[in-house]
Every structure is written in C-alpha cells, then in structure tokens.
Short mmCIF file of C-alpha atoms in Angstrom, two decimals:
data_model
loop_
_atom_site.label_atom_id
_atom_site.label_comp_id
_atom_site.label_asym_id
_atom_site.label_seq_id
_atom_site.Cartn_x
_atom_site.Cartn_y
_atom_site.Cartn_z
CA UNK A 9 60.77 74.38 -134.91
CA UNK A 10 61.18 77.34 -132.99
CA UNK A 11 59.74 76.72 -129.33
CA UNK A 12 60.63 80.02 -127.88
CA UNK A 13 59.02 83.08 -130.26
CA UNK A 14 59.69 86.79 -129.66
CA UNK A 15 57.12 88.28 -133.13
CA UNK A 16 57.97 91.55 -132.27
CA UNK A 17 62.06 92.21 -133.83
CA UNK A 18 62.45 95.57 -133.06
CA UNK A 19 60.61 97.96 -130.51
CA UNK A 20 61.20 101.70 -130.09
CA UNK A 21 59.83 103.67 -126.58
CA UNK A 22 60.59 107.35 -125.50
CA UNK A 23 63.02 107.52 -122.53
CA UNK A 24 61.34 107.45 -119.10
CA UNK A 25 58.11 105.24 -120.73
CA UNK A 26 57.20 101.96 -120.07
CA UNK A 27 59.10 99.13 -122.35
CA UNK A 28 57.28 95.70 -123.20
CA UNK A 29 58.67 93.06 -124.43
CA UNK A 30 57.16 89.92 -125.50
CA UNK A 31 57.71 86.43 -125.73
CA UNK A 32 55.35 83.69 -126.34
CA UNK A 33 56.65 79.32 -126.01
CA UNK A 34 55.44 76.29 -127.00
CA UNK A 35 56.51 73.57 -125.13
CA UNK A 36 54.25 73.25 -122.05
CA UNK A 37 56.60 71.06 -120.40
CA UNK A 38 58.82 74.39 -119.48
CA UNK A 39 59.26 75.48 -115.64
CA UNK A 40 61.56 78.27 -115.96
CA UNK A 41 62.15 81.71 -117.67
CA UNK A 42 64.91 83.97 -118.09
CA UNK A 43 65.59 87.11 -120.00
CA UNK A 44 68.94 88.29 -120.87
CA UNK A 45 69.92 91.68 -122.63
CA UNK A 46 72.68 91.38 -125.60
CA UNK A 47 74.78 94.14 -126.76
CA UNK A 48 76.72 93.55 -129.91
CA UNK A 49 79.46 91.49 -129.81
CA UNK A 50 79.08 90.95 -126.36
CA UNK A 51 77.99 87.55 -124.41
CA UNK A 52 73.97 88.23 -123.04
CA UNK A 53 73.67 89.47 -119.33
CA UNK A 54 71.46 88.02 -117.68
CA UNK A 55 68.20 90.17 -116.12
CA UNK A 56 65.56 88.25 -114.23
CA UNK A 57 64.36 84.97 -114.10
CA UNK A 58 60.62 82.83 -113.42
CA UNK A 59 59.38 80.13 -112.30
CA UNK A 60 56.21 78.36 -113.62
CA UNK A 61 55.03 78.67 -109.86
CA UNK A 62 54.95 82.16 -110.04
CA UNK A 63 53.37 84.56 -112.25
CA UNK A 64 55.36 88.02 -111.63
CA UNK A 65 58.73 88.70 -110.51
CA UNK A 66 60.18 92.04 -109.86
CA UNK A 67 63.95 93.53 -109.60
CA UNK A 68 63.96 97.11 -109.52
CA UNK A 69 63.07 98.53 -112.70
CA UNK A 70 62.45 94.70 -114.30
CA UNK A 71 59.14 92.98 -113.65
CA UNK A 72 58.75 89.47 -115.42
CA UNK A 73 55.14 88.62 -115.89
CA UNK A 74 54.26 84.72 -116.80
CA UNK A 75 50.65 83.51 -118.56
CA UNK A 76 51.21 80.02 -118.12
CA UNK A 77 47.56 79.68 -119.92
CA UNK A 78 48.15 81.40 -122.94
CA UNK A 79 52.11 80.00 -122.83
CA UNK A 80 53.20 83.74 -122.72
CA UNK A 81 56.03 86.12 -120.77
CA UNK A 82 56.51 89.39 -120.91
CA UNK A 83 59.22 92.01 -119.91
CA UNK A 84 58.63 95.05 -118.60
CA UNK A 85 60.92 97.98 -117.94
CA UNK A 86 60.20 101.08 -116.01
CA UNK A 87 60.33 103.90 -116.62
CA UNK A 88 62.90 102.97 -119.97
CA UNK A 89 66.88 104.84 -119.93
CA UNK A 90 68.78 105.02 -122.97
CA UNK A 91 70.67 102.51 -121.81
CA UNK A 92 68.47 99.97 -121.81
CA UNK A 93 69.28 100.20 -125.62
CA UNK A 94 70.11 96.22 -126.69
CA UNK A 95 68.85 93.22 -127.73
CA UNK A 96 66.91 91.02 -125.37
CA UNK A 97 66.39 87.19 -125.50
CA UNK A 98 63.81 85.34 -123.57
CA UNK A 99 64.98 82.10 -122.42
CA UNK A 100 62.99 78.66 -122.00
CA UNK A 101 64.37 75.60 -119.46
CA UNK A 102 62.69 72.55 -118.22
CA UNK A 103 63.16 70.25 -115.39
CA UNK A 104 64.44 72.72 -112.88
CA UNK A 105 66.80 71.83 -110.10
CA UNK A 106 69.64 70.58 -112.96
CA UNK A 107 71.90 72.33 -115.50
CA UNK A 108 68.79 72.71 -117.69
CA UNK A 109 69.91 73.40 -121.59
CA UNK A 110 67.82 76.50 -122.81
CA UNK A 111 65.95 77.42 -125.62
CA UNK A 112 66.48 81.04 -126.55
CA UNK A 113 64.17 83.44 -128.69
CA UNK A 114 64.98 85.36 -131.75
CA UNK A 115 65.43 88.61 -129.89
CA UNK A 116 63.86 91.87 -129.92
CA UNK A 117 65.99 95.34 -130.69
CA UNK A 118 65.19 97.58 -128.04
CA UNK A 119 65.44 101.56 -128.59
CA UNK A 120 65.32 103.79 -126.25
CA UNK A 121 64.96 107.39 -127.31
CA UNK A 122 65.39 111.11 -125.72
CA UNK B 19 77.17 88.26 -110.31
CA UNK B 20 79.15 85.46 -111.43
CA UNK B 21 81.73 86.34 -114.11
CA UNK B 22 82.59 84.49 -116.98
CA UNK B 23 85.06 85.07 -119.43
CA UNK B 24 86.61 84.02 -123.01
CA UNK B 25 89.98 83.79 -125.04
CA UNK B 26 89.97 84.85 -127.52
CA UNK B 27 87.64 87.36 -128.54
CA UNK B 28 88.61 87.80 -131.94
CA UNK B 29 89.89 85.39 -134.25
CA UNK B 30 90.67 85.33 -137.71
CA UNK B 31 92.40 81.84 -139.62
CA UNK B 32 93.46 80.60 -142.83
CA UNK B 33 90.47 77.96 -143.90
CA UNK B 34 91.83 74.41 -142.88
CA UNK B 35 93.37 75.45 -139.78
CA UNK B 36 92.04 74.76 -136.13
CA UNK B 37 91.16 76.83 -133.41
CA UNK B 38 91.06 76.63 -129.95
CA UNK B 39 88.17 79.07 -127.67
CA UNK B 40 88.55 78.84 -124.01
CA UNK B 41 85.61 79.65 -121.93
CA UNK B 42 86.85 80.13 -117.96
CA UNK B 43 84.81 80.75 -114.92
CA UNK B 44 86.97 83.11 -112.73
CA UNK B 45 84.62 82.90 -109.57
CA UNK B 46 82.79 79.94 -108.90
CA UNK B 47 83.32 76.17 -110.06
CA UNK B 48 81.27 74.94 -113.03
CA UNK B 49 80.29 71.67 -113.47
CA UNK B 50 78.21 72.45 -117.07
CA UNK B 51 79.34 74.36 -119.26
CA UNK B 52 77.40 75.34 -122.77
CA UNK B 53 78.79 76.54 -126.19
CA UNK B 54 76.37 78.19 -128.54
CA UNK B 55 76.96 79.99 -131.63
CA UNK B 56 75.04 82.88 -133.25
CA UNK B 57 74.61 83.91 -136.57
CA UNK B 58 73.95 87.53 -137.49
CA UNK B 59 70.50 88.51 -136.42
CA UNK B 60 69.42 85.25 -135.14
CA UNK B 61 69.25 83.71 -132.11
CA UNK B 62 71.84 82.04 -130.38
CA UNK B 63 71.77 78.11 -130.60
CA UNK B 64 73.08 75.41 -128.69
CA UNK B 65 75.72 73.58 -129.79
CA UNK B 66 76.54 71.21 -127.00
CA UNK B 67 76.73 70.69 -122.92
CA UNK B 68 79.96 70.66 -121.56
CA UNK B 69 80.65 68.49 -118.41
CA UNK B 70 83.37 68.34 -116.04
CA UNK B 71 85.44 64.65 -116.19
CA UNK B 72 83.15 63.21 -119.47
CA UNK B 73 81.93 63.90 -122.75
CA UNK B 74 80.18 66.50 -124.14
CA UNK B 75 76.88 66.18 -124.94
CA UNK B 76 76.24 67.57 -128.64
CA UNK B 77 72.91 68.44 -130.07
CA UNK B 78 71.44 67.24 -133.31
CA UNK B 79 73.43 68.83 -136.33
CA UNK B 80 76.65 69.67 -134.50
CA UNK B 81 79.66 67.47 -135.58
CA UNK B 82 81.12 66.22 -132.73
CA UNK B 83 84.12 65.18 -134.87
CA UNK B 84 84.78 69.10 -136.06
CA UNK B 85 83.86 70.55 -132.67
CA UNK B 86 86.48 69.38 -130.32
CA UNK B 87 84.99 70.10 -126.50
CA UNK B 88 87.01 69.69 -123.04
CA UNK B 89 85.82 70.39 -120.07
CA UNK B 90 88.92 69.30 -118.17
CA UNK B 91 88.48 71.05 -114.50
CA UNK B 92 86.00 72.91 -112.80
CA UNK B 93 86.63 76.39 -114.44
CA UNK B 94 87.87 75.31 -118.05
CA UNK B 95 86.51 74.38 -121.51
CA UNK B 96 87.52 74.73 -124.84
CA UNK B 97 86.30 74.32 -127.98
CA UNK B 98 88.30 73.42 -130.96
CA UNK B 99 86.87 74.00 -134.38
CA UNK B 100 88.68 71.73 -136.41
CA UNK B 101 89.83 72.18 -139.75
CA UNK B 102 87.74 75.13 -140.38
CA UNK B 103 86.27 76.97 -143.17
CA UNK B 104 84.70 79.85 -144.28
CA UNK B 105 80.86 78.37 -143.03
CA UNK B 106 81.95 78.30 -140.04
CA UNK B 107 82.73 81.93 -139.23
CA UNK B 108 80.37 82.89 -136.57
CA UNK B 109 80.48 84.68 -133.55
CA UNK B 110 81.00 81.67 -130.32
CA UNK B 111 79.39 82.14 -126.98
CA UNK B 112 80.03 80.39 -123.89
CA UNK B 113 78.49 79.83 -120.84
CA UNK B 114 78.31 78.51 -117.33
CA UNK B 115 75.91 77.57 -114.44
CA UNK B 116 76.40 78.57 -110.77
CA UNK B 117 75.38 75.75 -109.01
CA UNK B 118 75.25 78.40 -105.53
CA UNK B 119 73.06 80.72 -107.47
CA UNK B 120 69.59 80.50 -109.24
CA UNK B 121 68.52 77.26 -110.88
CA UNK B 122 68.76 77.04 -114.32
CA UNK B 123 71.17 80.65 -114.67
CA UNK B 124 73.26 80.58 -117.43
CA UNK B 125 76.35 83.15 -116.86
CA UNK B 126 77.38 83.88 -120.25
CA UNK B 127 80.79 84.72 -121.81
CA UNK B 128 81.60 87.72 -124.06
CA UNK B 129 81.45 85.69 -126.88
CA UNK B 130 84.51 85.16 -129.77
CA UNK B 131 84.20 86.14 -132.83
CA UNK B 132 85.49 83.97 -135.66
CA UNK B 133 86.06 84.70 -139.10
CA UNK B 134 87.94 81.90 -141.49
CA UNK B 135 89.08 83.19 -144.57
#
C-alpha cells in the first residue's frame, strides 16, 4: 500500500523555467512533509520541509506548497539550473515533535535542460 | 547542515558471508537512527529504527535475525547482514535525526552499496 504517491516518474523543464513536482498521500493522520533530492548512488539531501499548519514554505529557489484538502504537496523550483538534475522524494511523517519514521515516495527524475 | 556519513560505500562478498555497514554522525549526537534499503528505481524503504542503549525496532518483513542492528553510542550504528546472499544485494542507506534541528529531519548517509555474489 503505497501511502506516499509521486504519478509523475520522470519530468523534463528547460533551464531557467519553472519545475513542479508532485506528490499526492493518503494517510490523513500526517503532520509533516519533506522533500529530499537523490543523486545516484548517493544518500538523499534533504531540501525543505512542512508542516500541516502551514500551507507554503519558501527557501530561496524552493517553495513547498501543501493542499491538506485534496491530501496533496507540491515542489516548486525557480527558475530550474542544470543542476537541479536528480531524483526527488517526497517524504510523509506523523506525530511531530519525535523521531517520526517516514514514508517516502517513488521519486520523480528531474531533467533540467539548456 | 548536519553531516552524516557511511563505511563502507562499496561492498562486494562471497554469498554466506556477513557484513558489517556503519552509519556515523560526525556532528551532532543521534539518539534514532534509521536503515533503509533501495532497490533500483524504487523508493527507499524502511527497514528498522535504530535507538541508542535498546533494540531496534524492525518493520514488518525485515528479519531481525539476518539484520543485525547496534546502536551502541550516540554517533554509531551498524548493520550486519548476516549470512548473505545474492537477494540481498541492494544499495543500504542510513540516516539520522538532529534532535537541535527541524522536527522530523532525517540527515541521510551516502548510502553502501552491496552486491553478494
């Protein structure tokens, strides 16, 4: 049962475009929301975070938007580099405040082209 | 950012054998640590909650028995994959929480790679 879905596996966006990724969860009882960006055979780095009190988070080029309603994130990246070139997971906790276990999403290949 | 790191990072054994991963937080004391593993193109999955001075915590399907955690100070835990095989070549991915940074931020290793011939 996967609780955490990203549909989209792969995405492709001209350099200096906007990037959106998408994730969508099932489990209403999550609070918090991370996304991390993977790079082959490399541990993910972790981006930007959410809570469920909020519904938009911004760091620098990385804005996190949350629809708690319709159970959806998204990532957004602007304007896109060619190093922004990875895979990114969205992450799902719950019960904030403890060393939460998370639930990760199947990823989606980002491509950033010239 | 907090940093995270893992030994080895490649791996290759002789099916049967064990083999030890340590996961280390250089710059801040851990009290959880997580192991997950990925397969290729999927997602990476928990295999069990590491915590400082007890037992780990395993999730459903993970064999406690063949995967050997200890989480025996602040900044150390390994995982031992016990008389592996060939199934369980994957690639091994650590992590940590900062208990002075955000809640609920995972600091992940670089990940091992394991191949068992």
């Amino acid at each position: 049962d996967q609780q955490v879905k990203q549909n989209s596996p792969s995405l492709s966006v001209q350099e200096g475009r906007i990037s959106i990724l998408n994730c969508d969860y099932t489990n209403s009882m999550f609070d918090y929301f991370l996304w991390y960006k993977k790079y082959p055979a490399e541990g993910p780095t972790f981006l930007i975070s959410i809570s469920s009190i909020k519904d938009k988070n911004e760091d620098g080029r990385f804005t996190v938007f949350l629809n708690k309603s319709a159970k959806h994130l998204s990532l957004h990246i602007v304007p896109s580099q060619p190093g922004d070139s990875a895979v990114y997971f969205c992450a799902a906790s719950k019960n904030t405040g403890t060393a939460s276990k998370l639930t990760f999403g199947t990823g989606t290949r980002l491509q950033v082209t010239l | 950012g907090a940093v995270v790191s893992q030994h080895p990072s490649r791996v290759i054994c002789k099916s049967g054998t064990s083999v030890k991963i340590e996961c280390r937080s250089l710059d801040f004391q851990a009290t959880t640590m997580f192991w997950y593993r990925q397969f290729p193109k999927q997602s990476l999955m928990l295999m069990a909650t590491s915590n400082e001075g007890s037992k780990a915590t395993y999730e459903q399907g993970v064999e406690k028995d063949k995967f050997l955690i200890n989480h025996a100070s602040l900044t150390l835990s390994t995982l031992t994959v016990t008389s592996a095989h060939p199934e369980d070549s994957s690639f091994y991915i650590c992590s940590a929480r900062d208990p002075t940074g955000p809640t609920d931020t995972q600091y992940f290793g670089p990940g091992t790679r394991l191949t068992v011939l």
